[in-house]
């Protein structure tokens, strides 16, 4: 291994040890001091392990001679019952260095066509991940959001670290969302210095579930909870400025308006492609 590679590895380990504190201490990060480290640090590795099936072994034991009368005969012992071997276990280990920004992480698994097939983490704190020697670590069992096994093939892991977004509640209004509200809006994010990328662009949308409304990517990855309001009928989004969006959510009778500021306080990160066996 060349001295340049060894130097990069030492810089990576030094950086991660600085941001991944002991498990008992809160993980706090700042953007200061990380700009010089301009390299992609996401690594994904796949481990497909077959569950071992114990194989009975026959051990010959000496026994005293037995007297058998001519009328007696020996029947062969019954064969042991054959049991099918267990199917291989699918276990994907993902390790990544989080971008240098305080906030929460949403991480998704995408298929070869770019479709989101699994929300692996949604608004997760850094201390919810396992802390490895030089990165945060998480696992994927090869299933989709419905708990179904996905076919073998190439998959991609990527996510966002969401900073301090601000929500203003304008209350209920009789007016429904304006006609120029959209299904999604484009927002510029903070560049991730670890990936040496330019100012990233993300397409944001608003979604609802039985528990309320949330901000998500246009591909469906949840990023930020807007409100905990059950039984919503619809939701829409409109860009207010480069750093804020307006959200309208409606039930059967009224509309409710929110404004989310600091939407540019997010960083994208990429954990690369891997193969699921």
XYZ file of N, CA, C and O in Angstrom, residues 106-229:
496
model
N -31.495 10.618 7.768
C -32.425 9.743 7.062
C -31.635 9.006 5.992
O -30.877 9.626 5.241
N -31.796 7.682 5.936
C -31.001 6.848 5.041
C -31.904 5.861 4.326
O -32.753 5.213 4.955
N -31.759 5.756 3.001
C -32.611 4.869 2.209
C -31.814 3.918 1.341
O -30.655 4.170 1.014
N -32.455 2.813 0.952
C -31.884 1.838 0.026
C -32.637 1.949 -1.294
O -33.876 1.937 -1.311
N -31.899 2.047 -2.394
C -32.492 2.234 -3.718
C -32.075 1.079 -4.631
O -30.952 0.561 -4.537
N -32.980 0.679 -5.535
C -32.642 -0.385 -6.469
C -31.867 0.169 -7.655
O -31.544 1.370 -7.706
N -31.579 -0.703 -8.629
C -30.742 -0.295 -9.761
C -31.413 0.751 -10.641
O -30.749 1.440 -11.416
N -32.740 0.917 -10.525
C -33.469 1.914 -11.301
C -33.646 3.220 -10.536
O -34.307 4.137 -11.017
N -33.082 3.299 -9.337
C -33.183 4.519 -8.541
C -34.446 4.613 -7.711
O -34.725 5.665 -7.132
N -35.217 3.532 -7.597
C -36.455 3.543 -6.811
C -36.144 3.230 -5.351
O -35.390 2.299 -5.042
N -36.730 4.016 -4.441
C -36.561 3.776 -3.012
C -37.299 2.496 -2.618
O -38.507 2.391 -2.805
N -36.577 1.526 -2.077
C -37.188 0.246 -1.713
C -37.216 0.033 -0.203
O -37.944 -0.834 0.281
N -36.427 0.804 0.551
C -36.422 0.625 2.006
C -35.982 1.912 2.682
O -34.958 2.495 2.332
N -36.796 2.390 3.613
C -36.389 3.501 4.489
C -35.677 2.863 5.669
O -36.307 2.292 6.560
N -34.359 2.944 5.666
C -33.583 2.270 6.692
C -33.546 3.074 7.984
O -33.584 2.507 9.078
N -33.456 4.406 7.875
C -33.489 5.275 9.046
C -34.262 6.540 8.699
O -34.156 7.053 7.590
N -35.029 7.025 9.680
C -35.853 8.215 9.481
C -35.664 9.146 10.675
O -36.022 8.802 11.801
N -35.029 10.297 10.444
C -34.778 11.291 11.499
C -34.070 10.652 12.692
O -34.439 10.854 13.845
N -33.039 9.877 12.424
C -32.310 9.167 13.476
C -31.203 10.044 14.056
O -30.508 10.748 13.335
N -31.053 9.995 15.382
C -29.922 10.647 16.034
C -28.657 9.846 15.769
O -28.705 8.634 15.541
N -27.514 10.507 15.820
C -26.256 9.820 15.566
C -26.015 8.683 16.554
O -25.463 7.646 16.199
N -26.436 8.870 17.807
C -26.185 7.834 18.801
C -27.109 6.632 18.661
O -27.009 5.680 19.434
N -28.017 6.661 17.669
C -28.839 5.490 17.387
C -28.099 4.485 16.503
O -28.562 3.362 16.306
N -26.962 4.892 15.951
C -26.158 4.006 15.129
C -25.078 3.347 15.978
O -24.670 3.872 17.011
N -24.609 2.191 15.520
C -23.464 1.565 16.157
C -22.214 2.348 15.778
O -22.035 2.724 14.621
N -21.361 2.588 16.735
C -20.151 3.357 16.495
C -19.006 2.393 16.221
O -18.564 1.659 17.115
N -18.536 2.358 14.979
C -17.429 1.500 14.622
C -16.097 2.173 14.901
O -16.017 3.249 15.493
N -15.024 1.511 14.461
C -13.689 2.041 14.711
C -13.456 3.358 13.996
O -12.762 4.235 14.501
N -14.043 3.504 12.804
C -13.788 4.719 12.033
C -15.029 5.232 11.309
O -14.926 5.985 10.361
N -16.228 4.810 11.727
C -17.447 5.222 11.031
C -18.670 4.835 11.844
O -18.580 4.096 12.831
N -19.836 5.336 11.416
C -21.105 4.855 11.940
C -21.508 3.613 11.154
O -21.264 3.517 9.953
N -22.126 2.668 11.825
C -22.444 1.381 11.206
C -23.928 1.074 11.381
O -24.512 1.336 12.432
N -24.548 0.549 10.333
C -25.922 0.077 10.403
C -26.045 -1.192 9.576
O -25.130 -1.555 8.835
N -27.178 -1.877 9.692
C -27.381 -3.150 9.012
C -28.662 -3.106 8.182
O -29.614 -2.396 8.513
N -28.669 -3.872 7.093
C -29.875 -4.056 6.274
C -30.062 -5.541 6.041
O -29.120 -6.254 5.688
N -31.297 -6.004 6.226
C -31.589 -7.429 6.111
C -32.012 -7.868 4.714
O -32.472 -8.999 4.521
N -31.895 -6.986 3.730
C -32.256 -7.353 2.366
C -33.743 -7.340 2.086
O -34.189 -7.851 1.052
N -34.537 -6.733 2.973
C -35.995 -6.685 2.805
C -36.448 -5.270 2.440
O -35.751 -4.298 2.687
N -37.661 -5.187 1.874
C -38.242 -3.886 1.579
C -39.058 -3.407 2.772
O -39.055 -4.037 3.848
N -39.784 -2.297 2.606
C -40.549 -1.739 3.717
C -41.720 -2.622 4.137
O -42.269 -2.445 5.222
N -42.117 -3.554 3.288
C -43.203 -4.483 3.625
C -42.701 -5.772 4.245
O -43.474 -6.699 4.480
N -41.400 -5.858 4.506
C -40.842 -7.055 5.101
C -40.608 -8.187 4.122
O -40.372 -9.325 4.540
N -40.640 -7.897 2.832
C -40.454 -8.923 1.804
C -38.998 -8.950 1.339
O -38.354 -7.908 1.223
N -38.497 -10.156 1.062
C -37.134 -10.294 0.551
C -37.045 -9.688 -0.845
O -37.865 -9.977 -1.712
N -36.032 -8.864 -1.044
C -35.807 -8.270 -2.357
C -34.934 -9.188 -3.202
O -34.127 -9.956 -2.677
N -35.079 -9.148 -4.518
C -34.270 -10.019 -5.379
C -32.804 -9.639 -5.334
O -32.442 -8.499 -5.025
N -31.960 -10.602 -5.644
C -30.526 -10.338 -5.709
C -30.240 -9.316 -6.801
O -30.954 -9.234 -7.801
N -29.212 -8.540 -6.603
C -28.857 -7.530 -7.598
C -28.093 -6.384 -6.974
O -27.671 -6.432 -5.808
N -27.916 -5.326 -7.753
C -27.188 -4.150 -7.316
C -28.140 -3.158 -6.640
O -29.225 -2.871 -7.149
N -27.712 -2.626 -5.501
C -28.489 -1.639 -4.762
C -27.571 -0.485 -4.356
O -26.340 -0.589 -4.426
N -28.209 0.599 -3.936
C -27.481 1.832 -3.627
C -28.000 2.375 -2.299
O -29.207 2.349 -2.044
N -27.110 2.862 -1.460
C -27.501 3.471 -0.184
C -27.085 4.935 -0.179
O -25.925 5.250 -0.448
N -28.023 5.809 0.097
C -27.701 7.229 0.219
C -28.705 7.897 1.158
O -29.787 7.367 1.405
N -28.321 9.052 1.670
C -29.189 9.703 2.644
C -28.890 11.176 2.802
O -28.137 11.776 2.018
N -29.481 11.754 3.864
C -29.359 13.186 4.131
C -29.189 13.394 5.625
O -29.820 12.707 6.439
N -28.351 14.347 5.968
C -28.267 14.813 7.343
C -28.988 16.152 7.393
O -28.613 17.103 6.710
N -30.062 16.208 8.185
C -30.942 17.380 8.240
C -30.616 18.200 9.478
O -30.631 17.681 10.603
N -30.282 19.466 9.265
C -29.922 20.349 10.358
C -31.132 20.917 11.088
O -32.211 20.313 11.131
N -30.976 22.099 11.642
C -32.025 22.708 12.466
C -33.040 23.434 11.590
O -32.858 24.612 11.245
N -34.089 22.738 11.212
C -35.178 23.356 10.460
C -36.169 24.002 11.434
O -36.398 23.497 12.538
N -36.757 25.107 11.018
C -37.689 25.842 11.857
C -39.093 25.758 11.276
O -39.295 25.948 10.084
N -40.072 25.436 12.127
C -41.467 25.307 11.691
C -42.298 26.423 12.314
O -42.324 26.577 13.538
N -42.974 27.199 11.472
C -43.931 28.212 11.929
C -45.344 27.729 11.611
O -45.641 27.354 10.477
N -46.187 27.743 12.628
C -47.571 27.303 12.484
C -48.457 28.533 12.333
O -48.611 29.322 13.268
N -49.033 28.700 11.141
C -49.916 29.841 10.886
C -51.371 29.545 11.233
O -52.238 30.400 11.061
N -51.637 28.347 11.710
C -52.979 28.004 12.154
C -53.914 27.624 11.008
O -53.529 27.541 9.839
N -55.155 27.438 11.370
C -56.160 27.040 10.391
C -56.589 28.230 9.552
O -56.605 29.363 10.011
N -56.927 27.932 8.322
C -57.415 28.962 7.415
C -58.523 28.388 6.563
O -58.520 27.197 6.229
N -59.479 29.231 6.241
C -60.580 28.769 5.398
C -60.157 28.591 3.957
O -60.796 27.872 3.192
N -59.061 29.271 3.596
C -58.590 29.187 2.214
C -57.810 27.890 2.006
O -57.017 27.479 2.848
N -58.063 27.256 0.884
C -57.336 26.050 0.541
C -56.016 26.425 -0.131
O -55.791 27.604 -0.456
N -55.110 25.479 -0.350
C -53.799 25.812 -0.932
C -53.944 26.598 -2.219
O -54.862 26.366 -3.010
N -53.054 27.559 -2.463
C -53.128 28.351 -3.701
C -52.904 27.466 -4.919
O -52.308 26.393 -4.847
N -53.356 27.958 -6.058
C -53.273 27.171 -7.277
C -51.838 26.938 -7.736
O -51.561 25.976 -8.437
N -50.922 27.817 -7.330
C -49.529 27.658 -7.753
C -48.720 26.769 -6.816
O -47.500 26.685 -6.933
N -49.398 26.115 -5.852
C -48.687 25.143 -5.027
C -48.356 23.921 -5.875
O -49.068 23.586 -6.820
N -47.262 23.245 -5.533
C -46.748 22.183 -6.383
C -46.654 20.870 -5.634
O -46.773 20.801 -4.408
N -46.412 19.824 -6.428
C -46.170 18.518 -5.824
C -44.773 18.439 -5.236
O -44.521 17.697 -4.287
N -43.826 19.236 -5.782
C -42.455 19.236 -5.272
C -41.778 20.554 -5.637
O -42.225 21.260 -6.551
N -40.715 20.888 -4.920
C -39.930 22.095 -5.179
C -38.452 21.728 -5.105
O -38.062 20.796 -4.404
N -37.606 22.473 -5.809
C -36.172 22.223 -5.804
C -35.484 23.181 -4.838
O -35.758 24.379 -4.841
N -34.587 22.627 -4.031
C -33.900 23.403 -3.004
C -32.406 23.082 -3.060
O -32.010 21.918 -3.193
N -31.567 24.111 -2.954
C -30.121 23.922 -2.877
C -29.720 23.570 -1.451
O -30.163 24.205 -0.498
N -28.868 22.550 -1.308
C -28.396 22.119 -0.003
C -26.967 22.595 0.232
O -26.301 23.098 -0.666
N -26.506 22.420 1.453
C -25.119 22.719 1.774
C -24.229 21.663 1.132
O -24.566 20.474 1.127
N -23.076 22.053 0.578
C -22.164 21.050 0.022
C -21.556 20.201 1.129
O -21.296 20.681 2.233
N -21.352 18.929 0.840
C -20.734 18.015 1.787
C -19.223 18.022 1.554
O -18.745 17.507 0.548
N -18.430 18.587 2.460
C -16.983 18.681 2.222
C -16.300 17.327 2.152
O -15.248 17.196 1.545
N -16.886 16.294 2.754
C -16.278 14.975 2.701
C -16.395 14.344 1.327
O -15.610 13.474 0.965
N -17.405 14.750 0.569
C -17.614 14.174 -0.750
C -17.018 15.032 -1.854
O -17.067 14.663 -3.020
N -16.491 16.203 -1.489
C -15.888 17.100 -2.471
C -16.883 17.445 -3.585
O -16.536 17.507 -4.758
N -18.147 17.592 -3.192
C -19.166 17.888 -4.196
C -19.477 19.380 -4.228
O -19.055 20.149 -3.372
N -20.213 19.774 -5.242
C -20.670 21.146 -5.334
C -21.957 21.293 -4.530
O -22.420 20.354 -3.895
N -22.523 22.458 -4.552
C -23.765 22.678 -3.814
C -24.862 21.779 -4.378
O -25.290 21.949 -5.526
N -25.279 20.794 -3.587
C -26.213 19.778 -4.062
C -27.620 20.351 -4.203
O -28.002 21.326 -3.548
N -28.389 19.710 -5.059
C -29.772 20.099 -5.296
C -30.668 18.927 -4.946
O -30.385 17.779 -5.297
N -31.743 19.187 -4.214
C -32.688 18.150 -3.856
C -34.097 18.619 -4.193
O -34.403 19.815 -4.096
N -34.932 17.694 -4.615
C -36.327 18.002 -4.904
C -37.167 17.553 -3.711
O -37.243 16.363 -3.408
N -37.769 18.511 -3.024
C -38.539 18.246 -1.816
C -40.027 18.151 -2.115
O -40.537 18.835 -2.997
N -40.705 17.313 -1.347
C -42.157 17.167 -1.443
C -42.705 17.041 -0.029
O -41.951 16.945 0.946
N -44.016 17.050 0.091
C -44.668 16.868 1.382
C -45.493 15.588 1.332
O -46.075 15.249 0.305
N -45.504 14.858 2.433
C -46.245 13.604 2.496
C -47.084 13.517 3.754
O -46.889 14.284 4.705
N -48.023 12.591 3.756
C -48.867 12.343 4.930
C -48.928 10.837 5.194
O -48.767 10.024 4.283
N -49.135 10.505 6.453
C -49.376 9.123 6.859
C -50.438 9.162 7.958
O -50.967 10.243 8.271
N -50.796 8.035 8.546
C -51.839 8.075 9.591
C -51.502 8.932 10.798
O -52.382 9.235 11.608
N -50.227 9.339 10.931
C -49.808 10.070 12.128
C -49.613 11.562 11.906
O -49.455 12.315 12.865
N -49.588 12.012 10.651
C -49.377 13.428 10.410
C -48.726 13.703 9.076
O -48.834 12.927 8.126
N -48.019 14.832 8.994
C -47.384 15.260 7.749
C -45.875 15.357 7.935
O -45.383 15.528 9.050
N -45.156 15.266 6.819
C -43.703 15.287 6.898
C -43.116 15.784 5.582
O -43.741 15.708 4.529
N -41.905 16.286 5.672
C -41.141 16.705 4.506
C -40.349 15.504 4.020
O -39.780 14.758 4.818
N -40.285 15.306 2.713
C -39.593 14.152 2.148
C -38.928 14.539 0.838
O -39.165 15.612 0.282
N -38.066 13.657 0.339
C -37.541 13.849 -1.005
C -38.620 13.473 -2.005
O -39.583 12.767 -1.667
N -38.456 13.918 -3.239
C -39.437 13.574 -4.260
C -39.467 12.063 -4.510
O -40.465 11.520 -4.977
N -38.364 11.374 -4.151
C -38.319 9.928 -4.291
C -38.986 9.185 -3.156
O -39.158 7.961 -3.233
N -39.349 9.885 -2.065
C -40.109 9.250 -0.992
C -39.376 9.068 0.320
O -39.953 8.530 1.270
N -38.121 9.511 0.452
C -37.398 9.335 1.707
C -37.816 10.405 2.719
O -37.606 11.596 2.488
N -38.429 10.034 3.848
C -38.850 11.022 4.848
C -37.645 11.719 5.463
O -36.648 11.087 5.797
N -37.760 13.050 5.630
C -36.645 13.839 6.150
C -36.963 14.561 7.446
O -36.101 14.681 8.315
N -38.210 15.048 7.580
C -38.496 15.952 8.697
C -39.993 15.958 8.977
O -40.807 16.113 8.061
N -40.365 15.797 10.243
C -41.775 15.810 10.642
C -42.292 17.250 10.696
O -41.693 18.113 11.348
N -43.403 17.487 10.002
C -44.016 18.824 10.000
C -44.995 18.955 11.158
O -44.906 19.865 11.975
N -45.978 18.046 11.218
C -46.965 18.097 12.298
C -47.493 16.700 12.570
O -47.449 15.823 11.703
N -47.966 16.510 13.785
C -48.592 15.246 14.171
C -50.099 15.457 14.197
O -50.697 15.698 15.240
N -50.679 15.383 13.001
C -52.111 15.616 12.829
C -52.714 14.429 12.097
O -52.520 14.285 10.884
